[in-house]
Amino acid sequence: MAWEGNGASKFQENLLKTMIQIENTFFELGRTCQRNCLIICDRGAMDASAFISKEKWEAMMAANNWNSVELRDNRYNHIVHMVSAANGAEDFYSTEDHACRSEGVELARELDYNAAAAWIGHPYFDVIDNSTDFDKKMNRLIACVCQKIGIDTGDRLNVNSKKRKFLVKSPIPADTEFPPFQDFDVVHNYLQSDMRKAQVRLRKRGQKGHWSYIHTLRKFHPTNGQSVEVRTQLTHRDYLNMLPQRDDAHFTIFKKRRCFIYNNQYYQLDIYRQPTHPRCRGLVLLETYSATYDQDTLIQSLPKFLTIEKEVTGDPAYSMYNLSLKEDWKTSKKYYAGIDSNGRSKWSMNGHSDSKPDHRCKTNGVPDEKTNGHSEKVNGYASKTGDYPNVNGHCGRNGHGPVNGATIPNGKAHKAELQNFESNHRIDLGSPKIPKVAVNI
């Protein structure tokens, strides 16, 4: 058995090396193309980890100087996992007429779960389940990819999935209560901009000293107040060059982001960390994408091991832009209050709400400081929902380790990163994009 285990590990190692070389060939061809192009990989680098033990996978990574942040987060811009028919559409699962498929339903379901779990933690990970027929499942896949690269499909694919956000009571349960998860350190900084036209931010996200970097531009339409986000992957050098442009009106936001799958639904749990504004102490937010309209059905589908206080989708009191403001919300002219009745953006709390704000951020379950937000609950949940913008295209695959290979405490991260960096590198965010999507089928 030991020989078989070593043989399986060596097979996966050589298969992965072959995959990487083939992908790199297409990636290089994409870079020479003068038009935008999309590279779709039927499988991705992390799939190999689903077929060998964690110990052998870690040994393989160390032997080849690989790391998960590079193979998972920086190599592909978007991951889409197509749930096997063995999980939710068993009547349609068959090994007949499939020369390469021999596993029964139970084994197929287990392998499907392992393949999905291998990608937990990727910043743009979508799961396409079997809640619809096959044709609609394919439409959902196409629409999901189109949304990420900024192609407007109109109503032709009839996709209604929206980003939903929920306030979670802290402290969260022990790690043993969670399904398999990946934890990340996340740092957000807002950059100087004309706030009435756009919000601009930098994100640094990583594990074990390896990082990926994202520039996000959120533009507002001048008349109807609607917004669209353009996200661009950056190199470490680009990130450091843009960091001095951060807006002093905002705190740097530090989070621990926990990613996991529950009932074939992908979730991100954001746990706010110090140093930050007192309004964020003990704040925990759960995010997912869902097309479920019925509020009760949606609430019932959320992870049972978390205590959900209310839905806060579209609530400006839980916008990261507002949470990071240094000024008091009641007097700040930068507070983004959403869209008014005329479809225009509002940038002040003055006259925004008739009710008294009463969002209490909690530490260890104890109210810490009364700040702005909402006090009313309907059966413990809010009924308000809202639309979120499409997420547009990505480009490149970058990211490097921390400065001097050291792990840097939160409050000292940016100062240390900027030291000894003197290069002046021009950043071209308008070059042709080469999105790369790994699709698990």
CSV table of N, CA, C and O in Angstrom, one decimal, residues 32-109:
chain,number,residue,atom,x,y,z
A,32,THR,N,0.4,37.6,-26.2
A,32,THR,CA,0.8,38.1,-27.5
A,32,THR,C,-0.4,38.6,-28.3
A,32,THR,O,-0.2,39.2,-29.4
A,33,CYS,N,-1.6,38.2,-27.9
A,33,CYS,CA,-2.8,38.6,-28.6
A,33,CYS,C,-3.1,40.1,-28.4
A,33,CYS,O,-3.1,40.6,-27.2
A,34,GLN,N,-3.4,40.8,-29.5
A,34,GLN,CA,-3.7,42.2,-29.3
A,34,GLN,C,-5.2,42.5,-29.0
A,34,GLN,O,-5.6,43.6,-28.8
A,35,ARG,N,-6.0,41.5,-28.9
A,35,ARG,CA,-7.4,41.6,-28.5
A,35,ARG,C,-7.6,40.9,-27.1
A,35,ARG,O,-6.8,40.0,-26.7
A,36,ASN,N,-8.6,41.3,-26.4
A,36,ASN,CA,-9.0,40.6,-25.2
A,36,ASN,C,-9.3,39.1,-25.5
A,36,ASN,O,-9.9,38.8,-26.5
A,37,CYS,N,-8.8,38.2,-24.7
A,37,CYS,CA,-9.1,36.8,-24.9
A,37,CYS,C,-9.3,36.1,-23.6
A,37,CYS,O,-8.9,36.6,-22.5
A,38,LEU,N,-10.0,35.0,-23.6
A,38,LEU,CA,-10.4,34.2,-22.4
A,38,LEU,C,-9.8,32.8,-22.6
A,38,LEU,O,-10.0,32.2,-23.6
A,39,ILE,N,-9.0,32.4,-21.6
A,39,ILE,CA,-8.5,31.1,-21.5
A,39,ILE,C,-9.2,30.2,-20.5
A,39,ILE,O,-9.3,30.6,-19.3
A,40,ILE,N,-9.8,29.1,-21.0
A,40,ILE,CA,-10.6,28.3,-20.1
A,40,ILE,C,-9.9,26.9,-19.9
A,40,ILE,O,-9.5,26.3,-20.9
A,41,CYS,N,-9.6,26.6,-18.7
A,41,CYS,CA,-8.9,25.3,-18.4
A,41,CYS,C,-9.9,24.3,-17.9
A,41,CYS,O,-10.6,24.6,-16.9
A,42,ASP,N,-10.0,23.2,-18.5
A,42,ASP,CA,-10.9,22.1,-18.1
A,42,ASP,C,-10.6,21.7,-16.6
A,42,ASP,O,-11.6,21.3,-15.9
A,43,ARG,N,-9.4,21.7,-16.3
A,43,ARG,CA,-9.0,21.4,-14.9
A,43,ARG,C,-8.0,22.4,-14.5
A,43,ARG,O,-7.4,23.2,-15.3
A,44,GLY,N,-7.7,22.4,-13.2
A,44,GLY,CA,-6.8,23.4,-12.6
A,44,GLY,C,-5.7,22.7,-11.7
A,44,GLY,O,-5.8,21.5,-11.4
A,45,ALA,N,-4.7,23.5,-11.4
A,45,ALA,CA,-3.5,22.9,-10.7
A,45,ALA,C,-3.9,22.3,-9.3
A,45,ALA,O,-3.3,21.3,-8.9
A,46,MET,N,-4.9,22.9,-8.6
A,46,MET,CA,-5.2,22.4,-7.3
A,46,MET,C,-6.0,21.1,-7.3
A,46,MET,O,-6.1,20.4,-6.3
A,47,ASP,N,-6.5,20.6,-8.5
A,47,ASP,CA,-7.2,19.4,-8.5
A,47,ASP,C,-6.4,18.2,-8.1
A,47,ASP,O,-7.0,17.2,-7.5
A,48,ALA,N,-5.1,18.2,-8.3
A,48,ALA,CA,-4.3,17.1,-7.9
A,48,ALA,C,-4.4,16.8,-6.4
A,48,ALA,O,-4.3,15.7,-5.9
A,49,SER,N,-4.6,17.8,-5.6
A,49,SER,CA,-4.7,17.7,-4.1
A,49,SER,C,-5.9,16.9,-3.7
A,49,SER,O,-5.9,16.4,-2.5
A,50,ALA,N,-6.9,16.7,-4.6
A,50,ALA,CA,-8.1,15.9,-4.2
A,50,ALA,C,-7.8,14.4,-4.2
A,50,ALA,O,-8.7,13.7,-3.7
A,51,PHE,N,-6.7,14.0,-4.8
A,51,PHE,CA,-6.5,12.6,-5.0
A,51,PHE,C,-5.4,12.0,-4.2
A,51,PHE,O,-5.1,10.8,-4.3
A,52,ILE,N,-4.7,12.8,-3.4
A,52,ILE,CA,-3.7,12.3,-2.5
A,52,ILE,C,-3.8,12.9,-1.1
A,52,ILE,O,-4.6,13.9,-0.9
A,53,SER,N,-3.1,12.4,-0.1
A,53,SER,CA,-3.3,12.9,1.2
A,53,SER,C,-2.7,14.3,1.4
A,53,SER,O,-1.9,14.7,0.6
A,54,LYS,N,-3.2,14.9,2.4
A,54,LYS,CA,-2.7,16.3,2.7
A,54,LYS,C,-1.2,16.3,2.9
A,54,LYS,O,-0.5,17.2,2.5
A,55,GLU,N,-0.7,15.3,3.6
A,55,GLU,CA,0.8,15.2,3.9
A,55,GLU,C,1.6,15.1,2.6
A,55,GLU,O,2.6,15.7,2.4
A,56,LYS,N,1.1,14.2,1.7
A,56,LYS,CA,1.8,14.0,0.5
A,56,LYS,C,1.8,15.3,-0.4
A,56,LYS,O,2.7,15.6,-1.1
A,57,TRP,N,0.6,15.9,-0.4
A,57,TRP,CA,0.4,17.2,-1.1
A,57,TRP,C,1.4,18.2,-0.6
A,57,TRP,O,2.1,18.9,-1.4
A,58,GLU,N,1.5,18.4,0.7
A,58,GLU,CA,2.4,19.4,1.3
A,58,GLU,C,3.9,19.0,0.9
A,58,GLU,O,4.7,19.9,0.6
A,59,ALA,N,4.2,17.7,0.9
A,59,ALA,CA,5.6,17.3,0.6
A,59,ALA,C,5.9,17.6,-0.9
A,59,ALA,O,7.0,18.1,-1.2
A,60,MET,N,4.9,17.4,-1.8
A,60,MET,CA,5.0,17.7,-3.2
A,60,MET,C,5.2,19.2,-3.4
A,60,MET,O,6.1,19.6,-4.2
A,61,MET,N,4.5,20.0,-2.7
A,61,MET,CA,4.6,21.4,-2.8
A,61,MET,C,6.0,21.9,-2.4
A,61,MET,O,6.6,22.7,-3.1
A,62,ALA,N,6.5,21.4,-1.3
A,62,ALA,CA,7.8,21.8,-0.8
A,62,ALA,C,8.9,21.4,-1.7
A,62,ALA,O,9.8,22.1,-2.0
A,63,ALA,N,8.8,20.1,-2.3
A,63,ALA,CA,9.8,19.6,-3.2
A,63,ALA,C,9.9,20.4,-4.4
A,63,ALA,O,11.0,20.5,-5.0
A,64,ASN,N,8.8,21.0,-4.9
A,64,ASN,CA,8.8,21.7,-6.2
A,64,ASN,C,8.8,23.2,-6.0
A,64,ASN,O,8.6,24.0,-7.0
A,65,ASN,N,8.9,23.7,-4.7
A,65,ASN,CA,8.9,25.1,-4.4
A,65,ASN,C,7.6,25.8,-4.9
A,65,ASN,O,7.6,26.9,-5.4
A,66,TRP,N,6.5,25.0,-4.7
A,66,TRP,CA,5.1,25.5,-5.1
A,66,TRP,C,4.4,26.0,-3.8
A,66,TRP,O,4.8,25.6,-2.7
A,67,ASN,N,3.4,26.8,-3.9
A,67,ASN,CA,2.6,27.2,-2.8
A,67,ASN,C,1.2,27.4,-3.2
A,67,ASN,O,0.9,27.7,-4.4
A,68,SER,N,0.2,27.3,-2.3
A,68,SER,CA,-1.2,27.3,-2.7
A,68,SER,C,-1.6,28.7,-3.2
A,68,SER,O,-2.5,28.7,-4.1
A,69,VAL,N,-1.1,29.8,-2.7
A,69,VAL,CA,-1.5,31.1,-3.1
A,69,VAL,C,-1.2,31.3,-4.6
A,69,VAL,O,-2.0,31.8,-5.4
A,70,GLU,N,0.0,30.8,-5.0
A,70,GLU,CA,0.4,30.9,-6.4
A,70,GLU,C,-0.5,30.0,-7.3
A,70,GLU,O,-1.0,30.4,-8.3
A,71,LEU,N,-0.6,28.7,-6.9
A,71,LEU,CA,-1.3,27.7,-7.7
A,71,LEU,C,-2.8,28.0,-7.8
A,71,LEU,O,-3.5,27.7,-8.8
A,72,ARG,N,-3.4,28.4,-6.7
A,72,ARG,CA,-4.8,28.6,-6.6
A,72,ARG,C,-5.3,30.0,-6.9
A,72,ARG,O,-6.1,30.2,-7.7
A,73,ASP,N,-4.7,31.0,-6.2
A,73,ASP,CA,-5.2,32.4,-6.2
A,73,ASP,C,-4.7,33.2,-7.4
A,73,ASP,O,-5.4,33.9,-8.0
A,74,ASN,N,-3.4,33.1,-7.6
A,74,ASN,CA,-2.8,33.9,-8.6
A,74,ASN,C,-2.7,33.3,-10.0
A,74,ASN,O,-2.6,34.1,-11.0
A,75,ARG,N,-2.9,32.0,-10.1
A,75,ARG,CA,-2.8,31.4,-11.4
A,75,ARG,C,-4.0,31.6,-12.3
A,75,ARG,O,-4.0,31.7,-13.5
A,76,TYR,N,-5.2,31.5,-11.6
A,76,TYR,CA,-6.5,31.6,-12.3
A,76,TYR,C,-7.3,32.8,-11.8
A,76,TYR,O,-7.3,33.0,-10.5
A,77,ASN,N,-8.0,33.5,-12.6
A,77,ASN,CA,-8.8,34.7,-12.2
A,77,ASN,C,-10.1,34.3,-11.6
A,77,ASN,O,-10.8,35.0,-10.9
A,78,HIS,N,-10.6,33.1,-12.0
A,78,HIS,CA,-12.0,32.7,-11.6
A,78,HIS,C,-12.0,31.2,-11.6
A,78,HIS,O,-11.5,30.5,-12.5
A,79,ILE,N,-12.6,30.6,-10.6
A,79,ILE,CA,-12.8,29.2,-10.5
A,79,ILE,C,-14.3,28.9,-10.5
A,79,ILE,O,-15.1,29.5,-9.8
A,80,VAL,N,-14.8,28.0,-11.4
A,80,VAL,CA,-16.2,27.6,-11.4
A,80,VAL,C,-16.2,26.1,-11.2
A,80,VAL,O,-15.6,25.3,-12.0
A,81,HIS,N,-16.9,25.6,-10.1
A,81,HIS,CA,-17.0,24.2,-9.9
A,81,HIS,C,-18.4,23.7,-10.3
A,81,HIS,O,-19.4,24.2,-9.8
A,82,MET,N,-18.5,22.8,-11.2
A,82,MET,CA,-19.7,22.2,-11.7
A,82,MET,C,-20.0,21.0,-10.8
A,82,MET,O,-19.3,20.0,-10.9
A,83,VAL,N,-21.0,21.0,-10.0
A,83,VAL,CA,-21.3,19.9,-9.1
A,83,VAL,C,-21.7,18.7,-9.9
A,83,VAL,O,-22.5,18.8,-10.8
A,84,SER,N,-21.2,17.6,-9.6
A,84,SER,CA,-21.4,16.3,-10.3
A,84,SER,C,-22.9,16.0,-10.2
A,84,SER,O,-23.6,16.3,-9.2
A,85,ALA,N,-23.4,15.3,-11.2
A,85,ALA,CA,-24.8,14.8,-11.1
A,85,ALA,C,-25.0,13.8,-10.0
A,85,ALA,O,-26.1,13.6,-9.5
A,86,ALA,N,-23.9,13.2,-9.5
A,86,ALA,CA,-24.0,12.3,-8.4
A,86,ALA,C,-24.3,13.0,-7.1
A,86,ALA,O,-24.6,12.3,-6.1
A,87,ASN,N,-24.3,14.3,-7.1
A,87,ASN,CA,-24.7,15.1,-5.9
A,87,ASN,C,-25.9,16.0,-6.2
A,87,ASN,O,-25.7,17.2,-6.6
A,88,GLY,N,-27.1,15.5,-6.1
A,88,GLY,CA,-28.2,16.3,-6.4
A,88,GLY,C,-29.0,16.0,-7.6
A,88,GLY,O,-30.2,16.4,-7.8
A,89,ALA,N,-28.4,15.2,-8.5
A,89,ALA,CA,-29.1,14.8,-9.7
A,89,ALA,C,-28.8,13.3,-10.0
A,89,ALA,O,-28.4,12.9,-11.1
A,90,GLU,N,-28.9,12.5,-9.0
A,90,GLU,CA,-28.5,11.1,-9.0
A,90,GLU,C,-29.1,10.3,-10.1
A,90,GLU,O,-28.5,9.4,-10.7
A,91,ASP,N,-30.4,10.6,-10.4
A,91,ASP,CA,-31.1,9.9,-11.5
A,91,ASP,C,-30.4,10.0,-12.9
A,91,ASP,O,-30.6,9.2,-13.8
A,92,PHE,N,-29.6,11.1,-13.0
A,92,PHE,CA,-29.0,11.3,-14.3
A,92,PHE,C,-27.5,10.9,-14.3
A,92,PHE,O,-26.8,11.0,-15.3
A,93,TYR,N,-27.0,10.3,-13.2
A,93,TYR,CA,-25.6,9.9,-13.1
A,93,TYR,C,-25.5,8.5,-13.6
A,93,TYR,O,-26.3,7.6,-13.2
A,94,SER,N,-24.6,8.2,-14.5
A,94,SER,CA,-24.5,6.9,-15.1
A,94,SER,C,-23.0,6.7,-15.6
A,94,SER,O,-22.3,7.7,-15.9
A,95,THR,N,-22.6,5.5,-15.6
A,95,THR,CA,-21.2,5.1,-16.1
A,95,THR,C,-21.3,4.5,-17.5
A,95,THR,O,-20.3,4.3,-18.1
A,96,GLU,N,-22.5,4.4,-18.0
A,96,GLU,CA,-22.7,3.8,-19.3
A,96,GLU,C,-22.2,4.8,-20.4
A,96,GLU,O,-22.4,6.1,-20.3
A,97,ASP,N,-21.6,4.3,-21.4
A,97,ASP,CA,-21.1,5.1,-22.5
A,97,ASP,C,-20.0,6.1,-22.1
A,97,ASP,O,-19.8,7.2,-22.7
A,98,HIS,N,-19.4,5.9,-20.9
A,98,HIS,CA,-18.3,6.7,-20.4
A,98,HIS,C,-17.1,5.8,-20.2
A,98,HIS,O,-16.9,5.2,-19.2
A,99,ALA,N,-16.2,5.9,-21.2
A,99,ALA,CA,-15.0,5.0,-21.1
A,99,ALA,C,-14.1,5.3,-19.9
A,99,ALA,O,-13.4,4.4,-19.4
A,100,CYS,N,-14.1,6.6,-19.4
A,100,CYS,CA,-13.2,7.0,-18.4
A,100,CYS,C,-13.9,7.1,-17.0
A,100,CYS,O,-13.3,7.5,-16.0
A,101,ARG,N,-15.2,6.8,-17.0
A,101,ARG,CA,-15.9,6.9,-15.7
A,101,ARG,C,-16.3,5.5,-15.2
A,101,ARG,O,-17.0,4.8,-15.9
A,102,SER,N,-15.8,5.1,-14.0
A,102,SER,CA,-16.1,3.8,-13.5
A,102,SER,C,-16.7,3.8,-12.1
A,102,SER,O,-17.2,2.9,-11.6
A,103,GLU,N,-16.5,5.0,-11.4
A,103,GLU,CA,-16.9,5.1,-10.0
A,103,GLU,C,-18.4,5.1,-9.8
A,103,GLU,O,-19.1,5.7,-10.6
A,104,GLY,N,-18.9,4.5,-8.7
A,104,GLY,CA,-20.3,4.6,-8.4
A,104,GLY,C,-20.7,5.9,-7.8
A,104,GLY,O,-19.9,6.8,-7.7
A,105,VAL,N,-22.0,6.0,-7.5
A,105,VAL,CA,-22.5,7.3,-7.1
A,105,VAL,C,-21.8,7.8,-5.8
A,105,VAL,O,-21.4,9.0,-5.7
A,106,GLU,N,-21.7,6.9,-4.8
A,106,GLU,CA,-21.1,7.4,-3.5
A,106,GLU,C,-19.7,7.8,-3.7
A,106,GLU,O,-19.3,8.9,-3.2
A,107,LEU,N,-18.9,7.1,-4.5
A,107,LEU,CA,-17.5,7.5,-4.7
A,107,LEU,C,-17.4,8.8,-5.5
A,107,LEU,O,-16.6,9.7,-5.2
A,108,ALA,N,-18.3,8.9,-6.5
A,108,ALA,CA,-18.3,10.1,-7.4
A,108,ALA,C,-18.7,11.3,-6.5
A,108,ALA,O,-18.1,12.4,-6.7
A,109,ARG,N,-19.6,11.1,-5.6
A,109,ARG,CA,-20.0,12.2,-4.7
A,109,ARG,C,-18.8,12.7,-3.8
A,109,ARG,O,-18.6,13.9,-3.6
